[in-house]
């Protein structure tokens, strides 16, 4: 048994805090969380190894909803991806997953992978052969021939090919089916971001086939038409969700679609990078302000948000999730406490994970100890003192 104590325990949900708190861990499971005085009286505490963290906060390990472990976040990431054979790529995946873990990310959803490499790493971590975060993987995203990110290997042409690819990904062990509902960046000669890549009927078939395999669907969608189609098809999460109008006509915000996203409990993963200030400079003040306004507009309509970073694309590193989360505080204007909830209990709910994201008896011991109070200062998430993954301590970044 391991007894951790700190000035504060944030259990996950915003406002749920235990001053002068403690957490008792048995193997990979949290057996109790409460005040230090309560846990000192717990029968398990007597023989437990004790670690005190004055001035620190214990909270659930962070959950990153959108990353690409096969990419290295360099400016030449695509060339590196094409040049690497599977063995090299596999080692890169392991290294980047471990960097994310050391920075406090104990669960990471990967949304674009070649030949299920990330799933193999996930399995090795699950078997205890490798140290790493809990991984969820999509395998190769579905995209039309030469469509956005075709090079992951998920090109499909027509309904039967869609069904076959979903079944193939499910058989590989995917945790989620990813579909590129619209075009995207970084794939030369593929449809523009605002353009739909699949019809409504095709998206419906993706969801139908995924549901038959017991899997949720993550839809990459920039254009408003593709967002509406993905919502109507019944996907679980929408990635980027940037509400672009047809033919680059500017933002096309549709009230009824946003309300439907909210009503269906679909989570939006905005996927902004840790260096969002650099990104803001790159896209220009006006486009950045529009993006922030879209987040507020969706929030006013009750849309649930799932934070993610798109780590792996240029500059989006794996070991600064706190930087990406600071966007919601410093650009959007939400409280740090709300953002901690989004990256822990909220993200777990959005991903359908019922054993992580909270510091509570019976949950897996994925824990983070940081100096200071991240519910008052989001940057405290960078000051890691300890990371626990399934009860195993990891040296922080
Ligand atoms: Zn992505």
CSV table of C-alpha atoms and ligand atoms in Angstrom, one decimal:
chain,number,residue,atom,x,y,z
A,1,UNK,CA,0.0,0.0,0.0
A,2,UNK,CA,1.0,3.6,-0.7
A,3,UNK,CA,-0.3,6.6,1.3
A,4,UNK,CA,0.1,10.0,-0.5
A,5,UNK,CA,-0.7,13.2,1.4
A,6,UNK,CA,-0.8,16.8,0.2
A,7,UNK,CA,-2.2,20.2,1.1
A,8,UNK,CA,-5.0,19.6,-1.3
A,9,UNK,CA,-6.7,16.7,-3.2
A,10,UNK,CA,-8.8,17.6,-6.3
A,11,UNK,CA,-10.9,14.6,-7.0
A,12,UNK,CA,-11.8,15.5,-10.6
A,13,UNK,CA,-15.2,17.4,-10.7
A,14,UNK,CA,-14.8,21.2,-10.4
A,15,UNK,CA,-15.2,22.3,-6.8
A,16,UNK,CA,-14.7,18.9,-5.3
A,17,UNK,CA,-11.7,19.4,-3.2
A,18,UNK,CA,-10.3,17.9,0.0
A,19,UNK,CA,-8.0,20.3,1.9
A,20,UNK,CA,-5.2,18.5,3.8
A,21,UNK,CA,-6.0,15.4,1.9
A,22,UNK,CA,-4.6,11.9,1.4
A,23,UNK,CA,-5.0,9.0,-1.0
A,24,UNK,CA,-4.4,5.4,-0.2
A,25,UNK,CA,-3.4,3.1,-3.1
A,26,UNK,CA,-3.3,-0.7,-3.1
A,27,UNK,CA,-1.5,-2.0,-6.2
A,28,UNK,CA,-3.1,-0.4,-9.2
A,29,UNK,CA,-6.2,0.8,-7.4
A,30,UNK,CA,-7.2,3.7,-5.2
A,31,UNK,CA,-8.7,2.2,-2.0
A,32,UNK,CA,-9.6,5.4,-0.2
A,33,UNK,CA,-9.4,9.2,-0.6
A,34,UNK,CA,-10.2,11.7,2.1
A,35,UNK,CA,-8.7,14.0,4.7
A,36,UNK,CA,-5.3,13.1,6.1
A,37,UNK,CA,-6.9,12.6,9.5
A,38,UNK,CA,-9.5,10.2,8.1
A,39,UNK,CA,-6.9,8.1,6.2
A,40,UNK,CA,-4.5,8.0,9.1
A,41,UNK,CA,-7.3,6.0,10.8
A,42,UNK,CA,-7.8,3.7,7.8
A,43,UNK,CA,-6.7,0.1,8.6
A,44,UNK,CA,-4.6,0.0,5.4
A,45,UNK,CA,-2.6,3.1,6.4
A,46,UNK,CA,-0.6,1.5,9.2
A,47,UNK,CA,1.8,-0.5,7.1
A,48,UNK,CA,1.6,1.7,4.0
A,49,UNK,CA,4.6,3.4,2.5
A,50,UNK,CA,4.0,7.1,3.1
A,51,UNK,CA,4.9,10.0,0.9
A,52,UNK,CA,4.1,13.5,2.0
A,53,UNK,CA,3.9,16.4,-0.4
A,54,UNK,CA,3.7,19.7,1.5
A,55,UNK,CA,2.6,22.6,-0.7
A,56,UNK,CA,1.3,20.2,-3.4
A,57,UNK,CA,-2.0,19.0,-4.9
A,58,UNK,CA,-3.0,15.4,-5.7
A,59,UNK,CA,-5.3,15.1,-8.7
A,60,UNK,CA,-6.3,12.5,-11.3
A,61,UNK,CA,-3.8,11.9,-14.1
A,62,UNK,CA,-4.6,14.0,-17.2
A,63,UNK,CA,-6.4,12.7,-20.2
A,64,UNK,CA,-5.4,13.9,-23.7
A,65,UNK,CA,-8.2,13.3,-26.1
A,66,UNK,CA,-6.4,13.8,-29.4
A,67,UNK,CA,-2.9,12.9,-30.4
A,68,UNK,CA,-0.8,11.2,-33.1
A,69,UNK,CA,2.0,9.2,-31.6
A,70,UNK,CA,3.4,8.2,-35.0
A,71,UNK,CA,4.3,11.9,-35.7
A,72,UNK,CA,7.2,13.6,-34.0
A,73,UNK,CA,6.0,17.2,-33.8
A,74,UNK,CA,8.9,18.5,-35.9
A,75,UNK,CA,8.5,20.7,-38.9
A,76,UNK,CA,9.5,17.6,-41.0
A,77,UNK,CA,7.2,15.3,-39.2
A,78,UNK,CA,5.5,14.1,-42.4
A,79,UNK,CA,8.8,13.3,-44.1
A,80,UNK,CA,10.0,11.5,-41.0
A,81,UNK,CA,6.8,9.5,-41.0
A,82,UNK,CA,7.2,8.4,-44.6
A,83,UNK,CA,10.9,7.6,-44.1
A,84,UNK,CA,10.5,5.5,-41.0
A,85,UNK,CA,9.9,1.7,-41.3
A,86,UNK,CA,7.4,0.2,-38.8
A,87,UNK,CA,10.1,-0.8,-36.3
A,88,UNK,CA,11.5,2.8,-36.2
A,89,UNK,CA,8.0,4.2,-35.9
A,90,UNK,CA,7.1,1.8,-33.1
A,91,UNK,CA,10.1,3.0,-31.1
A,92,UNK,CA,9.1,6.6,-31.7
A,93,UNK,CA,5.6,5.8,-30.5
A,94,UNK,CA,6.9,4.4,-27.3
A,95,UNK,CA,9.2,7.3,-26.6
A,96,UNK,CA,6.5,9.9,-27.2
A,97,UNK,CA,4.0,8.1,-25.2
A,98,UNK,CA,6.5,8.0,-22.3
A,99,UNK,CA,7.2,11.7,-22.6
A,100,UNK,CA,3.5,12.4,-22.4
A,101,UNK,CA,3.2,10.2,-19.3
A,102,UNK,CA,6.2,11.9,-17.5
A,103,UNK,CA,4.3,15.2,-18.1
A,104,UNK,CA,1.3,13.9,-16.3
A,105,UNK,CA,-0.8,12.5,-19.2
A,106,UNK,CA,-1.9,9.0,-17.9
A,107,UNK,CA,-4.5,8.4,-20.6
A,108,UNK,CA,-4.0,9.4,-24.2
A,109,UNK,CA,-6.3,8.8,-27.2
A,110,UNK,CA,-4.5,8.4,-30.5
A,111,UNK,CA,-6.4,9.2,-33.6
A,112,UNK,CA,-4.3,8.2,-36.6
A,113,UNK,CA,-2.0,5.3,-36.8
A,114,UNK,CA,-0.4,3.0,-39.3
A,115,UNK,CA,-1.0,-0.8,-39.3
A,116,UNK,CA,-2.2,-0.7,-35.7
A,117,UNK,CA,1.3,0.1,-34.3
A,118,UNK,CA,-0.1,2.2,-31.5
A,119,UNK,CA,-2.4,-0.6,-30.6
A,120,UNK,CA,0.6,-2.9,-30.2
A,121,UNK,CA,2.2,-0.4,-27.9
A,122,UNK,CA,-1.1,-0.1,-25.9
A,123,UNK,CA,-1.1,-3.9,-25.5
A,124,UNK,CA,2.5,-4.0,-24.3
A,125,UNK,CA,1.7,-1.3,-21.8
A,126,UNK,CA,-1.4,-3.1,-20.6
A,127,UNK,CA,0.6,-6.3,-20.1
A,128,UNK,CA,3.1,-4.4,-18.0
A,129,UNK,CA,6.0,-4.9,-20.5
A,130,UNK,CA,6.4,-1.2,-21.1
A,131,UNK,CA,5.9,1.9,-19.0
A,132,UNK,CA,3.4,4.2,-20.6
A,133,UNK,CA,0.1,5.9,-20.4
A,134,UNK,CA,-3.2,4.1,-20.9
A,135,UNK,CA,-3.7,4.3,-24.7
A,136,UNK,CA,-6.8,4.3,-26.7
A,137,UNK,CA,-6.2,4.0,-30.4
A,138,UNK,CA,-8.2,4.3,-33.7
A,139,UNK,CA,-5.8,2.5,-36.1
A,140,UNK,CA,-6.1,4.0,-39.6
A,141,UNK,CA,-8.8,6.6,-40.0
A,142,UNK,CA,-11.3,6.1,-42.8
A,143,UNK,CA,-10.7,8.5,-45.7
A,144,UNK,CA,-11.6,8.5,-49.4
A,145,UNK,CA,-8.9,7.5,-52.0
A,146,UNK,CA,-6.1,10.1,-51.6
A,147,UNK,CA,-8.2,12.0,-49.0
A,148,UNK,CA,-7.0,13.6,-45.8
A,149,UNK,CA,-4.3,11.5,-44.2
A,150,UNK,CA,-4.7,8.7,-46.8
A,151,UNK,CA,-1.2,7.6,-45.9
A,152,UNK,CA,-2.3,6.0,-42.6
A,153,UNK,CA,-3.7,3.3,-44.8
A,154,UNK,CA,-7.5,3.7,-44.3
A,155,UNK,CA,-8.6,4.6,-47.8
A,156,UNK,CA,-12.1,3.5,-48.6
A,157,UNK,CA,-14.2,3.9,-51.7
A,158,UNK,CA,-17.9,3.2,-51.3
A,159,UNK,CA,-20.2,1.6,-48.7
A,160,UNK,CA,-18.7,-2.0,-48.8
A,161,UNK,CA,-15.2,-0.7,-48.4
A,162,UNK,CA,-16.3,1.4,-45.5
A,163,UNK,CA,-17.8,-1.6,-43.8
A,164,UNK,CA,-14.7,-3.7,-44.4
A,165,UNK,CA,-12.3,-1.0,-43.0
A,166,UNK,CA,-14.3,-0.6,-39.8
A,167,UNK,CA,-14.3,-4.3,-39.3
A,168,UNK,CA,-10.6,-4.5,-40.1
A,169,UNK,CA,-9.9,-1.8,-37.5
A,170,UNK,CA,-12.1,-3.5,-35.0
A,171,UNK,CA,-10.3,-6.8,-35.6
A,172,UNK,CA,-6.9,-5.0,-35.1
A,173,UNK,CA,-8.2,-4.0,-31.7
A,174,UNK,CA,-9.2,-0.4,-32.2
A,175,UNK,CA,-10.8,1.4,-29.3
A,176,UNK,CA,-12.5,3.9,-31.5
A,177,UNK,CA,-13.2,4.3,-35.2
A,178,UNK,CA,-11.9,7.6,-36.7
A,179,UNK,CA,-13.4,9.0,-39.9
A,180,UNK,CA,-12.1,12.0,-41.8
A,181,UNK,CA,-15.5,13.5,-42.4
A,182,UNK,CA,-14.0,16.7,-44.0
A,183,UNK,CA,-10.7,17.6,-45.6
A,184,UNK,CA,-7.8,18.7,-43.4
A,185,UNK,CA,-4.4,20.2,-43.4
A,186,UNK,CA,-1.0,18.6,-44.3
A,187,UNK,CA,-2.2,16.3,-47.0
A,188,UNK,CA,-1.2,17.7,-50.4
A,189,UNK,CA,-3.8,17.4,-53.2
A,190,UNK,CA,-6.6,16.3,-50.8
A,191,UNK,CA,-9.9,18.1,-50.4
A,192,UNK,CA,-9.8,21.5,-48.6
A,193,UNK,CA,-10.7,21.7,-44.9
A,194,UNK,CA,-14.2,23.0,-45.5
A,195,UNK,CA,-15.2,20.2,-47.9
A,196,UNK,CA,-17.1,17.1,-46.9
A,197,UNK,CA,-15.3,13.8,-47.8
A,198,UNK,CA,-18.2,11.5,-47.1
A,199,UNK,CA,-21.9,11.7,-47.7
A,200,UNK,CA,-24.4,11.5,-44.8
A,201,UNK,CA,-25.3,8.0,-45.8
A,202,UNK,CA,-21.7,6.9,-45.7
A,203,UNK,CA,-21.2,8.4,-42.3
A,204,UNK,CA,-24.3,6.6,-41.1
A,205,UNK,CA,-22.8,3.3,-42.3
A,206,UNK,CA,-19.5,4.1,-40.4
A,207,UNK,CA,-21.5,4.6,-37.2
A,208,UNK,CA,-23.7,1.6,-37.8
A,209,UNK,CA,-20.7,-0.7,-38.4
A,210,UNK,CA,-18.8,0.7,-35.5
A,211,UNK,CA,-21.8,0.3,-33.2
A,212,UNK,CA,-22.1,-3.3,-34.3
A,213,UNK,CA,-18.4,-3.8,-33.1
A,214,UNK,CA,-19.2,-1.9,-29.9
A,215,UNK,CA,-17.0,1.0,-30.8
A,216,UNK,CA,-17.6,4.8,-30.7
A,217,UNK,CA,-16.8,7.0,-33.7
A,218,UNK,CA,-14.6,10.1,-33.7
A,219,UNK,CA,-15.2,12.3,-36.7
A,220,UNK,CA,-12.7,14.8,-37.9
A,221,UNK,CA,-14.8,17.7,-39.2
A,222,UNK,CA,-13.8,21.3,-40.1
A,223,UNK,CA,-16.6,22.2,-42.5
A,224,UNK,CA,-20.1,23.0,-41.1
A,225,UNK,CA,-21.7,20.6,-43.7
A,226,UNK,CA,-19.5,17.7,-42.5
A,227,UNK,CA,-20.2,18.6,-38.8
A,228,UNK,CA,-23.9,18.5,-39.4
A,229,UNK,CA,-23.6,15.2,-41.3
A,230,UNK,CA,-21.5,13.6,-38.5
A,231,UNK,CA,-24.0,14.8,-35.8
A,232,UNK,CA,-26.9,13.3,-37.8
A,233,UNK,CA,-25.0,10.0,-38.2
A,234,UNK,CA,-24.5,9.8,-34.4
A,235,UNK,CA,-20.8,10.0,-33.9
A,236,UNK,CA,-19.4,10.2,-30.3
A,237,UNK,CA,-16.9,13.0,-30.7
A,238,UNK,CA,-16.2,15.7,-33.2
A,239,UNK,CA,-12.6,16.6,-33.8
A,240,UNK,CA,-11.6,20.3,-34.5
A,241,UNK,CA,-15.2,21.3,-35.2
A,242,UNK,CA,-14.2,24.6,-36.7
A,243,UNK,CA,-17.6,25.5,-38.4
A,244,UNK,CA,-16.1,26.5,-41.8
A,245,UNK,CA,-18.5,27.6,-44.5
A,246,UNK,CA,-18.5,26.3,-48.0
A,247,UNK,CA,-15.8,27.5,-50.4
A,248,UNK,CA,-13.9,29.3,-47.6
A,249,UNK,CA,-16.8,31.7,-47.1
A,250,UNK,CA,-15.9,32.3,-43.5
A,251,UNK,CA,-17.5,30.9,-40.3
A,252,UNK,CA,-20.9,29.2,-40.7
A,253,UNK,CA,-22.3,28.8,-37.2
A,254,UNK,CA,-25.6,26.9,-37.1
A,255,UNK,CA,-27.5,27.1,-33.9
A,256,UNK,CA,-29.6,24.0,-34.5
A,257,UNK,CA,-26.6,21.9,-35.1
A,258,UNK,CA,-24.8,23.1,-32.0
A,259,UNK,CA,-27.9,22.4,-29.9
A,260,UNK,CA,-28.1,18.9,-31.5
A,261,UNK,CA,-24.4,18.3,-30.5
A,262,UNK,CA,-25.4,19.2,-27.0
A,263,UNK,CA,-28.6,17.2,-26.9
A,264,UNK,CA,-26.9,14.0,-28.2
A,265,UNK,CA,-24.1,14.4,-25.7
A,266,UNK,CA,-21.4,14.5,-28.4
A,267,UNK,CA,-18.1,15.9,-27.2
A,268,UNK,CA,-16.1,18.4,-29.2
A,269,UNK,CA,-12.4,18.1,-29.2
A,270,UNK,CA,-11.0,21.4,-30.4
A,271,UNK,CA,-7.4,20.0,-30.5
A,272,UNK,CA,-5.4,23.1,-29.9
A,273,UNK,CA,-1.6,22.8,-29.5
A,274,UNK,CA,0.5,23.6,-26.3
A,275,UNK,CA,2.1,26.6,-28.2
A,276,UNK,CA,-1.3,28.1,-29.0
A,277,UNK,CA,0.1,31.6,-28.8
A,278,UNK,CA,2.5,30.7,-31.6
A,279,UNK,CA,-0.4,29.2,-33.5
A,280,UNK,CA,-2.4,32.4,-33.0
A,281,UNK,CA,0.4,34.4,-34.5
A,282,UNK,CA,0.6,32.0,-37.4
A,283,UNK,CA,-3.1,32.1,-38.3
A,284,UNK,CA,-3.4,35.8,-37.5
A,285,UNK,CA,-5.4,37.8,-34.9
A,286,UNK,CA,-8.7,37.7,-36.6
A,287,UNK,CA,-8.9,33.9,-37.3
A,288,UNK,CA,-7.7,33.2,-33.8
A,289,UNK,CA,-10.3,35.5,-32.3
A,290,UNK,CA,-13.0,33.7,-34.4
A,291,UNK,CA,-11.8,30.3,-33.1
A,292,UNK,CA,-12.0,31.5,-29.5
A,293,UNK,CA,-15.5,32.9,-30.2
A,294,UNK,CA,-16.6,29.6,-31.6
A,295,UNK,CA,-15.7,27.8,-28.4
A,296,UNK,CA,-17.7,30.3,-26.3
A,297,UNK,CA,-20.6,30.1,-28.7
A,298,UNK,CA,-20.7,26.3,-28.4
A,299,UNK,CA,-20.3,26.6,-24.7
A,300,UNK,CA,-23.3,28.8,-24.5
A,301,UNK,CA,-25.3,26.1,-26.3
A,302,UNK,CA,-24.3,23.4,-23.8
A,303,UNK,CA,-21.8,21.6,-25.9
A,304,UNK,CA,-19.4,19.3,-23.9
A,305,UNK,CA,-15.7,19.8,-24.6
A,306,UNK,CA,-12.9,17.2,-24.6
A,307,UNK,CA,-9.4,18.7,-24.5
A,308,UNK,CA,-6.7,17.4,-26.8
A,309,UNK,CA,-3.6,18.7,-28.4
A,310,UNK,CA,-3.2,17.1,-31.9
A,311,UNK,CA,0.3,16.3,-30.6
A,312,UNK,CA,2.6,15.1,-33.3
A,313,UNK,CA,1.7,17.9,-35.8
A,314,UNK,CA,4.4,20.6,-36.2
A,315,UNK,CA,5.2,22.2,-32.8
A,316,UNK,CA,2.5,20.3,-30.9
A,317,UNK,CA,4.8,18.5,-28.5
A,318,UNK,CA,3.7,15.6,-26.2
A,319,UNK,CA,5.1,16.8,-22.9
A,320,UNK,CA,3.3,20.1,-22.4
A,321,UNK,CA,-0.4,19.4,-22.0
A,322,UNK,CA,-0.6,22.1,-19.4
A,323,UNK,CA,0.3,24.6,-22.1
A,324,UNK,CA,-2.6,23.4,-24.3
A,325,UNK,CA,-5.0,23.5,-21.3
A,326,UNK,CA,-3.9,27.1,-20.5
A,327,UNK,CA,-5.7,28.1,-23.8
A,328,UNK,CA,-9.0,27.5,-22.2
A,329,UNK,CA,-8.1,29.7,-19.2
A,330,UNK,CA,-6.2,32.5,-20.9
A,331,UNK,CA,-7.9,32.7,-24.3
A,332,UNK,CA,-11.4,31.4,-23.7
A,333,UNK,CA,-11.7,32.7,-20.1
A,334,UNK,CA,-12.8,29.6,-18.2
A,335,UNK,CA,-11.6,29.0,-14.6
A,336,UNK,CA,-8.6,26.7,-14.0
A,337,UNK,CA,-10.9,24.5,-11.9
A,338,UNK,CA,-13.2,23.9,-14.8
A,339,UNK,CA,-10.3,23.1,-17.1
A,340,UNK,CA,-8.9,20.6,-14.6
A,341,UNK,CA,-12.3,18.9,-14.6
A,342,UNK,CA,-12.3,18.9,-18.4
A,343,UNK,CA,-9.0,17.2,-18.6
A,344,UNK,CA,-9.9,14.6,-15.9
A,345,UNK,CA,-13.5,13.6,-15.0
A,346,UNK,CA,-14.9,15.4,-18.0
A,347,UNK,CA,-12.6,13.7,-20.5
A,348,UNK,CA,-13.2,10.3,-18.9
A,349,UNK,CA,-17.0,10.8,-19.3
A,350,UNK,CA,-16.6,12.0,-22.9
A,351,UNK,CA,-14.5,8.9,-23.7
A,352,UNK,CA,-16.7,6.4,-21.8
A,353,UNK,CA,-14.0,5.5,-19.3
A,354,UNK,CA,-15.3,4.6,-15.9
A,355,UNK,CA,-12.2,3.8,-14.0
A,356,UNK,CA,-10.0,6.9,-14.6
A,357,UNK,CA,-10.4,10.7,-14.3
A,358,UNK,CA,-11.3,10.7,-10.6
A,359,UNK,CA,-9.6,10.3,-7.2
A,360,UNK,CA,-12.1,8.0,-5.7
A,361,UNK,CA,-12.1,4.5,-4.1
A,362,UNK,CA,-12.3,1.8,-6.8
A,363,UNK,CA,-10.8,4.0,-9.5
A,364,UNK,CA,-7.4,3.1,-11.1
A,365,UNK,CA,-4.5,4.8,-9.4
A,366,UNK,CA,-3.6,7.1,-12.3
A,367,UNK,CA,-2.5,10.1,-10.2
A,368,UNK,CA,-0.6,13.3,-10.5
A,369,UNK,CA,1.0,15.3,-7.8
A,370,UNK,CA,2.0,18.9,-8.6
A,371,UNK,CA,3.3,21.8,-6.6
A,372,UNK,CA,0.7,24.5,-6.0
A,373,UNK,CA,-3.0,24.4,-6.7
A,374,UNK,CA,-3.9,23.9,-10.4
A,375,UNK,CA,-7.5,24.9,-9.7
A,376,UNK,CA,-6.1,28.4,-9.0
A,377,UNK,CA,-3.3,28.4,-11.5
A,378,UNK,CA,-3.4,26.0,-14.5
A,379,UNK,CA,0.4,26.3,-15.0
A,380,UNK,CA,0.8,24.4,-11.7
A,381,UNK,CA,0.1,21.3,-13.9
A,382,UNK,CA,3.6,21.7,-15.2
A,383,UNK,CA,5.2,21.4,-11.8
A,384,UNK,CA,5.0,17.7,-11.4
A,385,UNK,CA,6.3,16.1,-8.3
A,386,UNK,CA,5.0,12.5,-9.0
A,387,UNK,CA,3.1,10.7,-11.7
A,388,UNK,CA,1.5,7.4,-10.9
A,389,UNK,CA,0.2,5.1,-13.7
A,390,UNK,CA,-1.9,2.2,-12.5
A,391,UNK,CA,-0.1,2.6,-9.1
A,392,UNK,CA,3.4,2.6,-10.6
A,393,UNK,CA,5.5,5.7,-9.9
A,394,UNK,CA,7.1,7.4,-12.9
A,395,UNK,CA,9.8,10.0,-12.7
A,396,UNK,CA,8.3,13.3,-13.8
A,397,UNK,CA,9.5,15.3,-16.7
B,1,LIG,ZN1,-5.4,15.1,-35.5
